[in-house]
Amino acid sequence: MKNQAPPPSPLHQPAIHESGYRHVSGQARYVDDWPLPPGTGHVWVVTSPHARARIVGCELAAARAMPGVRAVLLARDVPGSLHIGPIVHDEELLARDEVLYVGQPVALVVADDLAAARMAGAEVRVEYEVRPAILTIEQAIEAGSYVAEPHVIARGDVEAALAGAALRIDGEVRTGAQDHFYLETQAALAIPGEGRTMTVLSSSQHPTEVQAEVAAVLGVGRNEIVCEVPRMGGGFGGKESQATPFACMAALAAHVTGRPAKVWLNRERDMRITGKRHPFLGRYDAGLDADGRLVALSVELWSDAGFSADLSLPVLDRALFHLDNAYYVPALRLCGRACVTNLPSNTAFRGFGGPQGMVVIEEILNRAAERMGIDPAVLRERNYYGEPPRDRAPYGQEIPWAHNRLPRIHARLMESSGYASRREAIAAHNAASPWQRRGIGFQPVKFGISFTKSVLNQAGAFVLVYTDGTVQLNHGGTEMGQGLHTKMLTVCAHELGVPVSAVRVMTTATDKVPNTSATAASSGSDLNGQAVRHACGILRERLRAVAARMLELSEDQAAALRFEGGAVVHPGSARSLAFPDVAQQAWLDRVSLSATGYYHTPGVGYDHATGQGTPFYYYAYGGVVCEVEVNGLTGEHRMLRVDILHDVGSSLVPTIDRGQVEGGFVQGVGWLTCEEVLVTADGHPVTLGPSTYKIPAVGDVPVDLRVELLPQAEQPGVVHGSKAVGEPPFMLALGVVTALRHAIGSFGPGEVELALPATPEAILRAVQRQRGPSTT
Amino acid sequence: MRYAGPDMDAVLLHVNGEAREVLDVSPTTTLLEYLRGPAGLSGTKEGCAEGDCGACTVVVIDPDAPGGPRFRAVNSCLLLLPLLHGKHVLTVEALSQHGGQHGGQHGGDGPGHHPVQQALVAALGSQCGYCTPGVIMSMFEACYRGDLDAPWKLDDQMCGNLCRCTGYRPIREATQQIAGLRPDDRFGAALAEVGPSTSATLRYAFEGRGGTPSQSFWIPGTLSELWDLMDAHPELRLVVGATDLGLDVTKKGERFPALASLQAIAELRRLEHADGRWSIGATVRLADLEDATAQALPPMARMLRFFGSRQIKNSATVGGNLCNASPIGDLAPVLLALDATMVVAGRSGERRVPAGEFFVSYRSTALRPGELFVRVELPDPPANARVVAYKVSKRREMDISAVAAALRVDVDGGVVTAARLAFGGMAATPARARAVEAALVGQPWSQASCDAAAERIGDDFTPMSDHRGSAWYRATVAGNLVRAMFDDTSQCAMPGLPDRPTSMVGTAGSSSVHHP
C-alpha cells in the first residue's frame, strides 16, 4: 500500500450511473414497485368532465356498493386543510363546489385493487351545472383573468430608442404546452404508523413539500409525517409541485380507511390531470441599428397558468430573466403576466420559463437576419454581452466579462463544426435539390443559475461513518435520473478519501435532512454538493485528529495528512492508516462519526418591485450548431448533424453531464418540433398517451451527434469548480428552429413564418408560403 | 361440441425458464399485469398500456417463426396472458445470473450481467431507469438477430422504446455494440431446445366473481374447430397479436366474454411467393412480411418500414391490420394498388373478394357472420408497372399515418395505360383516387401529367382534420405524393428506401435506393 500510488479521486472522472446496474437488471425499485403492506388499498381518481362547472350534487351509493370498494371520498372528507399549493394555497385537493378544468380531481375511490376502484369510479355520479370557461390566453386577457399584477423589468427610454432604430422587427410568437412524459407516472404510497404518524413514499422532486402538505391535509404536525423518495422514473419539473396532490390523496385514503393506500396514475390519468410546460404568447417590438445590433426591445409576455397559481409566477419571472438570452439590449421594457384559464395548472418544466422567454429574442434575431440577408450566427455574435457597459442584464446584474464564456464557445464551435464551409455547401446542395433542402443553425445559450426565490438556495446533508469504514450519505436532493446521487457519491468519496464502493447513497427522506428545497432549478449538485462537502469536512477534521494521535503527529504534521485512496496518509513519513482503522479508533476514542452539513448560496437577491437585483449566482453557457434537411413536399425534416459545446465548469462527473446535455437538447427538440398538446374547443384534452402525443424517438436523433464539454472552465465558488447542467442544454434546441428556417428560406425569398412546434404541417405551410401564392 | 364441458385447461407458460400454471385469472389479464402482479416480477414497467412507449417490453420465443424459433421483443402491456400459452417469456430479471443480486454500491457489476446490460451501463444508456428494462429486452432481441446490418435497422429495432432522459445516443451506441453478437450462452441454448412448433391448443374458462363477468378463451388447432366455436359463440372475438384488441382491454376496460386466438392454426401463418404470386396468411406477423418483401416486393416493404415499432411488427398480423378496417390501415393501400384478392373462408368453403370491395365502410369489412379472413393473394406487379408506397406521419417512427398511399401506374410505350392510386387517411376507408387515376390514364408518363393529375385530388377526397393533420395538410400532401411519384419511380420502377430518409417522398436519386 505504501509504495503504490493511491487510486485517483473519482472527482472529474468518467463514471457509470450510480444505479446503472440496478436499472438494467430490473432491480431498481420505484414507488409502484414497492412490495405492498398487507391490506393496501388502491385509489382511482375521479375527475371533472367539464372545463368549468358548479357541483350541484353527488350520488355515491352506487359506487360504494361496487365489489371491493372501501371508501369513496370527497372534499368534505379532508380532515385538515382542503387547500394546497406550492406557493399560494389556491388548489382544492378535491374540488368542493366548483370544478375549474377537465380532469380536476373530484372524488377518490379506494378499493381492494385498481381495477375495482376504476370500475367503481365510473359509478360516481356527480351533477354539474356547466359555466362558461376561459380556454385561451386571448380569452383570459379579454376577461382580465390573471394570477397577479404584471412583472416589469425595464431600463432606458425604449420608445425613443425604437423610434431611432434603423430596423424595426415587430410581431407575435407563440409556444405550446409540453407534457413532461416522464416514463414513470405519478405515484405515492401512504403507510399509516402508530398514532397520527404516516410514512409516504412519493415519486417527488420535493419531499419536504409532500411532508408539509400531507401534514396540512391531515391536520397534524409535520413531525408526524415522513416522506421518502426512493428514486423517480423521470421528473423534469413535473414532480416539483405536482407530485404533492397525489401523495396527499394517498395519505387521505390511508387516514380514512386506516390502512395503507396507494395512488398510481395510469398514463391517461396522468396526462389528463397534471399540468404541462406553460404555453406563452409574446408580442414584441424590437429596434436594431444598421449593423444589426439591438438598440431597443419592448415585449409583452403572457403565460397560460391554467386554473391555479402553482409555480406560474416564478416561471414567468424566469421567462423575463431569460428573454435577453445572451444579448445586450441597452433600452428595454419587458412585461409579463400569467393568465388564469380553465386548463390543468401548468407547472415547472426544465428551463422553467427560460425557453419560452428566449424564443422571443431568437425569433427577432432570426427575422432580422433574414431581412438583412446576413448569417444569423454573425448577427447573434454582434449582440453578445461584452465588456462594460455591455455587461449588465436587464435586471441590473453584472454579467462579468471575465466569466462570459460565449465568445470562447462561439469561436471554438464555429471552427470545430466547420460552420462557414458547411453553410456554403448547403447553398450548393439546395440549388441542386428541388425538394430536399438543408439548413444550418447556430444557437448560443446563457442561463442563470439559482432559485430566483433566493431563500430556496439552501441545502443540507447528513453523513454517517460506520466503524468498518463504510459510509451512508444522506442529502436533501432527489434522484430522478439526472445523476445527482452519482455526483454526490463522488464528492463524498473524494472528501473522505474513500472508494465510491464504500459509500451508499440513502433514500431521500425528510427525517434525515429536513426543510429541503425542491431538486429543481438545475441547483441539485451545486447546493447539495456543498452541503455534502461541509459534512464530510467536519468528519474529516475529527478523523484527522484521531489519525494524528494514532501516528503520534504534531498539530502541524496533522494538517498535512491526506485523505485519499481509502487511507489517511502522512506525506512526510509516507506512513498511512486504512480509513476503516481510523474510523474504528474514533469510536474507541468516543469521537462522533456522523455530521450534518449545510450550505446557502451567498449574495443572491432580487427586488420584484423594482425589477432589479442579483437573482443568479452565476451563468451557465453553451452553444450548438445543427444541420437539418427539410422535405418540401411533406414538411418532414431530419436532423443530420449536431455539434454541441457546453460549459459545465470542471465537471464533477463528465459522463453524467454529457447525458444531461444530450438529453436536455433532445427534449428541447421535442418541444420545438413534434410535441403538440392538443385540447378541444371546450377544453377536453386530446393527447392523452404516446399514441397521440409524440416525443422524439431514437430515429429522430442524428447519428452524428458531437458533444464537447468546454475545457478549462473551472467556475470559482461552486463545488469543485463545476457548474449546473440540468436545464441550460434544453434551450440549445432553439438552434433547430434557426436551421429549419434556413432550409425553408431556400424555397423562396423573404422572411420565414414558421409556427411552433415545427411539425411537418407547420413546416409545409411555411414552405408553401415561401414558394409563393401560385403554388398549391 | 369439443370445447363444451367443465374440463378446462390451465394456461401453461414459462417465465424466465420457470414453468407456471395459471388457472384463476381473467383471460383479459395482460401479460404485464400478470408479471407485475401474481408473478412478482416488477422489473418490467408500465409506461402507457398502449404499446407506444416500450417500457413493458419482454421477449417471447416464437416457435413458429419462419426459419425456426426466435426471440421476439413484444409489448407485454397489450398481450393477453392466454396468448402466451405454451410459450417461453423472458423478462429483464432473467438476464443477470442470480438475478443480479450480488452486492456493491452499483448494484453489482461484472460477470453476472449479460452483454446487453454491460453495454448499456457502460454507455450510460440509463438515467432514470424506467424505460430501461424495456430497452434492455429490445437490445436482447437485437443481440440474437443476425440481420441488423444497416443503420435504419437499429432505428427500427429500438424505436419502440421511448426514453425521455438520454436523448438516445448512448442507447443507440450500446445497441450497435451488441447487435448480432449472438453469444454462445444459456439463452442461445434455450432457443435451440424449443421445438419447431409447439403450438398448443387451449380451452380456458374464468368464472366471474364479485361483479366481474365470466370469460372464456380458446386456442383452436384447426379451422374446423374454429367454425364450431364461432357457431357456438356468436359474440366470439378473434385475436392473435392483440395490438389492437389489447387497447380495448387496457384503455376501455373491456372484458370480452369469449375470445379465440388463431395462433395455433398453421395454415393461417403461411407466407408463400411462387410463380409470380404472393399468398400471405392472415396470421403472418408484419415483421416477417417485411423481411420477406424487402427485396421481392419493395412497395410492401416500404410501407412496413415505418409501420410501427419492432415490438408491434413482431406481434401484429396481416389479418389484424386489414380486418380492423381502419381508415388508414397502412397495408390496405398497398393491396389496393397491387390488385390483391382477399380470401375469406367459412364452414362452407372459401370466397374471394377483391381488395377494393373488402373495405365496405368506416371500420367495416365484407366479412359475413361466420367468416374468417384467411389470406391475401396478389400477383407480382407486371414489368411495365411503376409502384411506390408512401407513409407520412407527424413522427417518422411509430406513428399513425396522416396520409398513406400506394401509387401504381402501368406504362406502355410512354403512355399510362392503367392507374391504381390508393390512399389511407383520406376517407372513411382506404380508397382509390378515381379522378386522379382517370386524369392519368391515356396521358404520356411525365411530370407534367402527374402535376396535372394531382390537381384532381380534391375531386376524390374531402379528408378530415384531426390531431394527425388538418384537412389542408392531408389534401396538400396527397397531391404532392402524386407529383413525387414520377421522379421517385424514374430510376427504378419499384424503389426501396434510402437508409435513413428525411421523408419517403421525393427520395429519388439517393444512392442507396433499391434497384431490383
Tab-separated table of N, CA, C and O in Angstrom, chain A residues 15 205 306 386 407 584 642:
chain	number	residue	atom	x	y	z
A	15	ALA	N	-17.692	8.150	-14.977
A	15	ALA	CA	-18.239	7.095	-14.117
A	15	ALA	C	-19.568	6.650	-14.683
A	15	ALA	O	-20.219	7.389	-15.414
A	205	GLN	N	-40.031	15.413	-6.608
A	205	GLN	CA	-38.797	16.190	-6.571
A	205	GLN	C	-38.719	17.024	-5.297
A	205	GLN	O	-37.720	17.696	-5.070
A	306	GLY	N	-53.043	28.088	-16.433
A	306	GLY	CA	-54.016	27.074	-16.063
A	306	GLY	C	-54.879	27.588	-14.920
A	306	GLY	O	-54.924	28.798	-14.660
A	386	GLY	N	-20.872	41.959	-23.451
A	386	GLY	CA	-19.443	42.167	-23.646
A	386	GLY	C	-18.831	42.917	-22.484
A	386	GLY	O	-19.277	42.780	-21.335
A	407	PRO	N	-18.009	34.124	-26.047
A	407	PRO	CA	-17.077	34.369	-27.155
A	407	PRO	C	-16.182	33.163	-27.418
A	407	PRO	O	-15.941	32.776	-28.567
A	584	GLN	N	-12.633	3.075	13.249
A	584	GLN	CA	-12.742	2.209	14.434
A	584	GLN	C	-12.114	2.894	15.659
A	584	GLN	O	-12.686	2.909	16.749
A	642	VAL	N	-25.405	17.342	-35.336
A	642	VAL	CA	-25.484	18.302	-34.247
A	642	VAL	C	-24.128	18.364	-33.546
A	642	VAL	O	-23.553	17.327	-33.199
